[in-house]
PDB file of C-alpha atoms in Angstrom:
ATOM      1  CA  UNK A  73       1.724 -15.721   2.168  1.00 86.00           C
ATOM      2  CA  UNK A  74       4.868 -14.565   0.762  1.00 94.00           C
ATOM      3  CA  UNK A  75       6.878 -16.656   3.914  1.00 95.00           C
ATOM      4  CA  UNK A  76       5.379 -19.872   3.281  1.00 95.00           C
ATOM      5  CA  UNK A  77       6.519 -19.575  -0.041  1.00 96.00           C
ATOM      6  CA  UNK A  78       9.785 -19.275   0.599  1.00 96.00           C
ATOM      7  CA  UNK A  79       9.965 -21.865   2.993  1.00 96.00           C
ATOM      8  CA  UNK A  80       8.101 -24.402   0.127  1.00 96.00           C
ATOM      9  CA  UNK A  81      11.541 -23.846  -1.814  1.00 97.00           C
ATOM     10  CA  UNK A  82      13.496 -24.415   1.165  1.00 96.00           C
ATOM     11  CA  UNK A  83      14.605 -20.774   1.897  1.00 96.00           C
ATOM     12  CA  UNK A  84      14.611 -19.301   4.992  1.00 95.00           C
ATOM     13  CA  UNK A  85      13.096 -15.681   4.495  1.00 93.00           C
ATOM     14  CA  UNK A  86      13.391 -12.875   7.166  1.00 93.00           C
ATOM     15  CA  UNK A  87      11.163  -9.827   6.925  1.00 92.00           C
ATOM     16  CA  UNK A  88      12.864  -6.133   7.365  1.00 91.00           C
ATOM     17  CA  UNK A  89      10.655  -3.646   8.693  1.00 88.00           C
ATOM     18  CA  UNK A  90      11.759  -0.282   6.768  1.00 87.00           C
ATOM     19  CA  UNK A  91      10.469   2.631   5.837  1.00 81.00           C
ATOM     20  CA  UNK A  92       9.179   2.973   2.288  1.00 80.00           C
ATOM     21  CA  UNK A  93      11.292   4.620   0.199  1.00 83.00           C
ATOM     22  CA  UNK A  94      14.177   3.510   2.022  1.00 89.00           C
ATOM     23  CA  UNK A  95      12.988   0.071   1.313  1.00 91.00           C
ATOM     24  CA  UNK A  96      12.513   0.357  -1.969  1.00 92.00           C
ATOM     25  CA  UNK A  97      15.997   1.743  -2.129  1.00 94.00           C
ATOM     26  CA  UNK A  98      17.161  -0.840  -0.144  1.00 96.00           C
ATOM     27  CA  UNK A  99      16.140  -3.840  -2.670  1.00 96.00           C
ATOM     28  CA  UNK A 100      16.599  -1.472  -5.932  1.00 97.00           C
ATOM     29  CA  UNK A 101      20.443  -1.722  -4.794  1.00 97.00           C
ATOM     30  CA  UNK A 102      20.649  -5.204  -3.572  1.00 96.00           C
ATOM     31  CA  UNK A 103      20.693  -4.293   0.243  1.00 97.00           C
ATOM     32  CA  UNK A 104      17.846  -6.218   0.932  1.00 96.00           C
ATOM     33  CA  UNK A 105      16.160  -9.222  -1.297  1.00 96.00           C
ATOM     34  CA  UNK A 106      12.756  -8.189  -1.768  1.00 96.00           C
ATOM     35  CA  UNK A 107      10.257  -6.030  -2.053  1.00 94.00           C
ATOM     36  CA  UNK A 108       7.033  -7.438  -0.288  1.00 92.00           C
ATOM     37  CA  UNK A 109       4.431  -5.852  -1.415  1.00 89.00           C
ATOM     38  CA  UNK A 110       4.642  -3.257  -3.935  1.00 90.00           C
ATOM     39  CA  UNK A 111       2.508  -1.715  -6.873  1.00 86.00           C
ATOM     40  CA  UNK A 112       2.808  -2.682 -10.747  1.00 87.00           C
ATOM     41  CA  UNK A 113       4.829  -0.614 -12.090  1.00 84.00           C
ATOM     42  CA  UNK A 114       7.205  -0.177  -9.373  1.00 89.00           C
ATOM     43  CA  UNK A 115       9.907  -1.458 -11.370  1.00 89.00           C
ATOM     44  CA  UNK A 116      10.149   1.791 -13.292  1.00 90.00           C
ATOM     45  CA  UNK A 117      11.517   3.690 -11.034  1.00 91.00           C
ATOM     46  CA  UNK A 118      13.539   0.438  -9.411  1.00 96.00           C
ATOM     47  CA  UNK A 119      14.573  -1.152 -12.466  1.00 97.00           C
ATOM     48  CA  UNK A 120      16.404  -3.999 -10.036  1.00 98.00           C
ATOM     49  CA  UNK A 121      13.340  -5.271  -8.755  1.00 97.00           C
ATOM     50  CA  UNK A 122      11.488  -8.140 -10.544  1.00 97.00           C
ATOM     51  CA  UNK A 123       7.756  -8.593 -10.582  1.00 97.00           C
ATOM     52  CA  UNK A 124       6.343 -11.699  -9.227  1.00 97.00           C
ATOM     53  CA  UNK A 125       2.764 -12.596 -10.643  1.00 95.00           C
ATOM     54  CA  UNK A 126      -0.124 -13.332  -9.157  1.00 97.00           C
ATOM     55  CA  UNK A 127      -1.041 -10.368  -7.417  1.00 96.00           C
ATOM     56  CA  UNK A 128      -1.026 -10.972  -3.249  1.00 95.00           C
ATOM     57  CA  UNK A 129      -3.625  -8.350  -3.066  1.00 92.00           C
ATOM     58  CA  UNK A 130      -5.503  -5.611  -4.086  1.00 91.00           C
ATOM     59  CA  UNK A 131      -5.181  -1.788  -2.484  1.00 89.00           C
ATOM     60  CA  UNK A 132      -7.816   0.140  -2.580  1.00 92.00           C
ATOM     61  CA  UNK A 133      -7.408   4.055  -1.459  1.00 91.00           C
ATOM     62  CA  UNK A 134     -10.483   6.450   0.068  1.00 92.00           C
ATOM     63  CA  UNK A 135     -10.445   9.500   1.001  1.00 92.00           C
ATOM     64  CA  UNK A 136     -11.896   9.759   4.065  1.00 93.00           C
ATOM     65  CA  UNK A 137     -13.203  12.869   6.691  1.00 94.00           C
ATOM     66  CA  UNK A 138     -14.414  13.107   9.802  1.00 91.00           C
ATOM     67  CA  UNK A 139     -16.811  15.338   9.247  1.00 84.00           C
ATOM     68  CA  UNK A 140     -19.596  15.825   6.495  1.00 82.00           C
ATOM     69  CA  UNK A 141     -17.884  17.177   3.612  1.00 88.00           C
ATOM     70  CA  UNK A 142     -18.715  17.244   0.136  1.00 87.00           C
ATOM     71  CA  UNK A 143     -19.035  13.780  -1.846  1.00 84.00           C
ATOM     72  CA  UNK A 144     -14.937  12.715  -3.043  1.00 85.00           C
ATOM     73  CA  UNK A 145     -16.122  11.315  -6.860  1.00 81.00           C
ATOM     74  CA  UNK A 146     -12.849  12.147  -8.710  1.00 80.00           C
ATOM     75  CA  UNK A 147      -9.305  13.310  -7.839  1.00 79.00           C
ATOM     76  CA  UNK A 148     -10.574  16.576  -9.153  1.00 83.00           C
ATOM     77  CA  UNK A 149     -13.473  16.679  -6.249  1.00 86.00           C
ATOM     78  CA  UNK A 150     -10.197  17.120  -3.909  1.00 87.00           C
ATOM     79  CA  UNK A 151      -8.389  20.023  -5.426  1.00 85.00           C
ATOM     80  CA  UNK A 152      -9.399  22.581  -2.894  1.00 86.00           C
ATOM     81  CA  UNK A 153      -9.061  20.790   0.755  1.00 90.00           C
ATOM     82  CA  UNK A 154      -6.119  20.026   2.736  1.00 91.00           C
ATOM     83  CA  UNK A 155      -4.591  16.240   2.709  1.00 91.00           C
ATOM     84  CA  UNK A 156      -2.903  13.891   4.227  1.00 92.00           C
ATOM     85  CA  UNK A 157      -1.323  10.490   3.605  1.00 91.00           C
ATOM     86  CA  UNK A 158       0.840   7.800   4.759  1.00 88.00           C
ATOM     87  CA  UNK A 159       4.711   8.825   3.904  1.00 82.00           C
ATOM     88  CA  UNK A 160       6.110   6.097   1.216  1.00 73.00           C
ATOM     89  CA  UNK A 161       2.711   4.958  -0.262  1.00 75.00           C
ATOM     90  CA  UNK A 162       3.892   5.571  -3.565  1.00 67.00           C
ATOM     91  CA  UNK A 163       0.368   4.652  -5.164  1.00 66.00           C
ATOM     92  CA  UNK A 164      -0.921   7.885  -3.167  1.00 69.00           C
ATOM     93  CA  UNK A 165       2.541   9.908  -4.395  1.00 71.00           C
ATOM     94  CA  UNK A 166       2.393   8.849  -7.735  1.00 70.00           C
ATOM     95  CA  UNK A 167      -1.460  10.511  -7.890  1.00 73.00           C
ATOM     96  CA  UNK A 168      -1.307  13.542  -5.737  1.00 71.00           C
ATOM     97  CA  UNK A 169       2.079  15.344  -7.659  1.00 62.00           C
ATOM     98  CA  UNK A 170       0.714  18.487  -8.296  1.00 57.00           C
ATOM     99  CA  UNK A 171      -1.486  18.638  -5.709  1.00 63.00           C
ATOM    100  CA  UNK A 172      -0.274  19.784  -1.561  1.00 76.00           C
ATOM    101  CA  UNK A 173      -0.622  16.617   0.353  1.00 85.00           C
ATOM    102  CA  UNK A 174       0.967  16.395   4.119  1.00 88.00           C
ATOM    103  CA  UNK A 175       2.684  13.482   4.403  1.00 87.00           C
ATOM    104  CA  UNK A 176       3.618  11.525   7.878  1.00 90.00           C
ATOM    105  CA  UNK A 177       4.496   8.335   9.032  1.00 87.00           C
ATOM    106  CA  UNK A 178       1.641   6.154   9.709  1.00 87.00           C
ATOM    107  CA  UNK A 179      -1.618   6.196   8.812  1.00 87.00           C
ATOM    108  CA  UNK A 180      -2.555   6.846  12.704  1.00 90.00           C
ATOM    109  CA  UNK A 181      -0.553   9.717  12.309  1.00 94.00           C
ATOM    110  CA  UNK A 182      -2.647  10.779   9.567  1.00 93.00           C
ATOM    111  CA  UNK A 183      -5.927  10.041  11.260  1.00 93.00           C
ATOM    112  CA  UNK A 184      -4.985  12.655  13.840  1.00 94.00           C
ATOM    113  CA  UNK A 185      -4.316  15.377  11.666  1.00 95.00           C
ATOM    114  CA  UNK A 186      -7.829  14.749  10.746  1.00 94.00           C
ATOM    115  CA  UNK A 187      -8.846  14.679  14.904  1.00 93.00           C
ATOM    116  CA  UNK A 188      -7.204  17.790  15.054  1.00 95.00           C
ATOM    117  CA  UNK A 189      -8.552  19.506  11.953  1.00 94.00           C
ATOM    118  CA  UNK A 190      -5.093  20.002  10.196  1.00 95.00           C
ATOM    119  CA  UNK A 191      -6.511  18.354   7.302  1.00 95.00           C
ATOM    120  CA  UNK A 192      -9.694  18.291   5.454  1.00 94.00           C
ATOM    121  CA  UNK A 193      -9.223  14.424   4.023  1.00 93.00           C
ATOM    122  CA  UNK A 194      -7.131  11.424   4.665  1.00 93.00           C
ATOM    123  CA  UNK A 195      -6.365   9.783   1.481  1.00 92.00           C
ATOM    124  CA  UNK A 196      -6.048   6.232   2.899  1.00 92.00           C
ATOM    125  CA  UNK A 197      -6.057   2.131   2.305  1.00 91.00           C
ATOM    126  CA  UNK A 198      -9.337   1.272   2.867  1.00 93.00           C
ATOM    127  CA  UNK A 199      -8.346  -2.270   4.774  1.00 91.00           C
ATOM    128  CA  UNK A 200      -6.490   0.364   7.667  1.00 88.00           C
ATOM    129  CA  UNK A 201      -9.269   2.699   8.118  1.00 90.00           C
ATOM    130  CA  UNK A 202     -11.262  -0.786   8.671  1.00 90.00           C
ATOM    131  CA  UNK A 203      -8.521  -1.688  11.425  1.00 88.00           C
ATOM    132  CA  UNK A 204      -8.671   1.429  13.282  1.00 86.00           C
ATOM    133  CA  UNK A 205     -12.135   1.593  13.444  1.00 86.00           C
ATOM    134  CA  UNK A 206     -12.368  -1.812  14.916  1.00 84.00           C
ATOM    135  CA  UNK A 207      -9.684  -1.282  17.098  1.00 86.00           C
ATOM    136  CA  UNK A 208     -10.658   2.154  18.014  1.00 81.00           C
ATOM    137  CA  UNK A 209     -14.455   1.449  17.992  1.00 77.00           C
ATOM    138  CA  UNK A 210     -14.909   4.434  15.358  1.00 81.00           C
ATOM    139  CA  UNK A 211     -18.156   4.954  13.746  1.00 82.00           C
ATOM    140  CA  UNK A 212     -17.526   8.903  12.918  1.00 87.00           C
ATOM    141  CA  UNK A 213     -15.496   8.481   9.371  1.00 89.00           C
ATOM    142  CA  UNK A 214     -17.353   9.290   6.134  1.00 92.00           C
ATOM    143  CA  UNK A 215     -15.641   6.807   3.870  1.00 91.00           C
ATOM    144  CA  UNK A 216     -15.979   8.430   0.366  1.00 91.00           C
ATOM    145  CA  UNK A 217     -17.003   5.964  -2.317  1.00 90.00           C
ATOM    146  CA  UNK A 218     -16.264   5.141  -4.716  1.00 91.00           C
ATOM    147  CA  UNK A 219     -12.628   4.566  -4.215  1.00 92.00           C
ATOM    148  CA  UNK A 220      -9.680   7.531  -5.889  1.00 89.00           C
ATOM    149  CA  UNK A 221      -7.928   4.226  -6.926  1.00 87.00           C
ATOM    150  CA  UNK A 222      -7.155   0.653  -6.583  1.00 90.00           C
ATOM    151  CA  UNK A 223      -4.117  -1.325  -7.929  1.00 87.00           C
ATOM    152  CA  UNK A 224      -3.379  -4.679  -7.357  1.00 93.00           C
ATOM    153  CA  UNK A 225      -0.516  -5.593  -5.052  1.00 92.00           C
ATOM    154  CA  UNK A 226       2.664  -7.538  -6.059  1.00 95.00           C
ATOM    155  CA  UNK A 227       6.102  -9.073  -4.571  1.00 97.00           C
ATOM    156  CA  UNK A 228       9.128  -8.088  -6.306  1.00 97.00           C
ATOM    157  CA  UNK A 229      12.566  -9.588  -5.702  1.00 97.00           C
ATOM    158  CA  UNK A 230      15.981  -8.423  -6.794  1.00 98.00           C
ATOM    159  CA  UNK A 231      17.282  -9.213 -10.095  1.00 98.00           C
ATOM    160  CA  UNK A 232      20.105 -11.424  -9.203  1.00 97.00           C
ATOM    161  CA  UNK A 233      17.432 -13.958  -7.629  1.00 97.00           C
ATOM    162  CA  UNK A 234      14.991 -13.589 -10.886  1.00 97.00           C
ATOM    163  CA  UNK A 235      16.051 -17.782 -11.290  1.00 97.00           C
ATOM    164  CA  UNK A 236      13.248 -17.554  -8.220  1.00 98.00           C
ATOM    165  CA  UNK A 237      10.404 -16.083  -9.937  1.00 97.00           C
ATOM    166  CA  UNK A 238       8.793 -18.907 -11.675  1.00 97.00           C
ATOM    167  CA  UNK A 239       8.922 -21.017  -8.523  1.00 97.00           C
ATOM    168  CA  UNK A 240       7.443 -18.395  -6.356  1.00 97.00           C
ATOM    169  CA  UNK A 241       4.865 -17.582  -8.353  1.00 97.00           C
ATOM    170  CA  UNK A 242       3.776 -21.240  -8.393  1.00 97.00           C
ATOM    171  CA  UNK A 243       4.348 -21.342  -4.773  1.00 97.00           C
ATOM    172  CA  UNK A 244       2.001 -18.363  -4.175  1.00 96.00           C
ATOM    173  CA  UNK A 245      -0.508 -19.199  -6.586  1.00 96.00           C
ATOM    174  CA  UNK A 246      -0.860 -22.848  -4.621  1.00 96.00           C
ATOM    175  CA  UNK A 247      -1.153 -20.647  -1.407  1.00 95.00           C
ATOM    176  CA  UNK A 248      -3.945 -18.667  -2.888  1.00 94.00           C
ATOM    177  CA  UNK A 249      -5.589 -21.679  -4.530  1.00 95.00           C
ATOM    178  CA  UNK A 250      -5.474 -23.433  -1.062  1.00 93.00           C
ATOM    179  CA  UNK A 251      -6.874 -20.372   0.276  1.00 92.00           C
ATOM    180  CA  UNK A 252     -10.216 -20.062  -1.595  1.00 92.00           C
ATOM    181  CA  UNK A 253     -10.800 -24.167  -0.869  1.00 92.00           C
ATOM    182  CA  UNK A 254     -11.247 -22.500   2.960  1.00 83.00           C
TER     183      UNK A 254
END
């Protein structure tokens, strides 16, 4: 969505694949343009980055086991089991703080630490435990509703392009208008 934007004002946008907080560093300091994708109140902590509005999305986070553990209700429900999450999902950081959460790179990564019993719950987007199941043809995950958390999802530039922001937001919400016509 965020490319066909772009290219509706005549700019030529090419996606960066980096890690998270680098990233986030990486457009904070005017490395990189963009953010794509990023929570609300990302800006706090990356006070270069200017929110575009409407949301693109909406995240929504499980926990999820592979075995039949007690019901996940509240963040308090979690306290005494071993996580895991996906390293630079700040939503996820900015929740689990206080609490020991092993972080790696992917969220495969982190479904295998469940496999291999290194971790009690997965504390996951709900739209990539969908993937892998389909992919991986997995009907043994106990998806624990209802969801720790959900936050809509927006695209943040940096500050020397906020002349952009009006456009692009018109630009997206056509996109998403055009998309609920389908």
């Amino acid at each position: 969505m965020i490319i066909p934007a772009y290219q509706a004002l005549g700019i030529n946008a090419v996606m960066v694949d980096l890690p998270g907080r680098r990233a986030l560093f990486a457009s904070n300091s005017g490395k990189t343009d963009a953010e794509l994708c990023r929570i609300d109140n990302i800006s706090q902590h990356y006070p270069n980055l200017v929110k575009v509005e409407p949301a693109l999305q909406h995240l929504t986070i499980v926990a999820l086991s592979i075995k039949a553990l007690p019901q996940v209700k509240t963040m308090a429900d979690l306290k005494a089991y071993k996580l895991g999450s996906q390293r630079g999902m700040k939503a996820a950081e900015n929740y689990f703080r206080q609490g020991f959460i092993h972080y790696v790179n992917n969220y495969q990564q982190v479904i295998q630490l469940l496999d291999d019993g290194l971790i009690d719950y997965a504390i996951l987007p709900l739209e990539a435990i969908k993937r892998h199941q389909q992919a991986n043809y997995r009907k043994d995950f106990f998806i624990h509703q209802p969801p720790l958390f959900q936050h809509k999802l927006y695209h943040y530039i940096h500050k020397r392009h906020q002349h952009l922001v009006a456009a692009l937001a018109l630009e997206i919400s056509l996109i998403q208008y055009r998309q609920q016509q389908k």
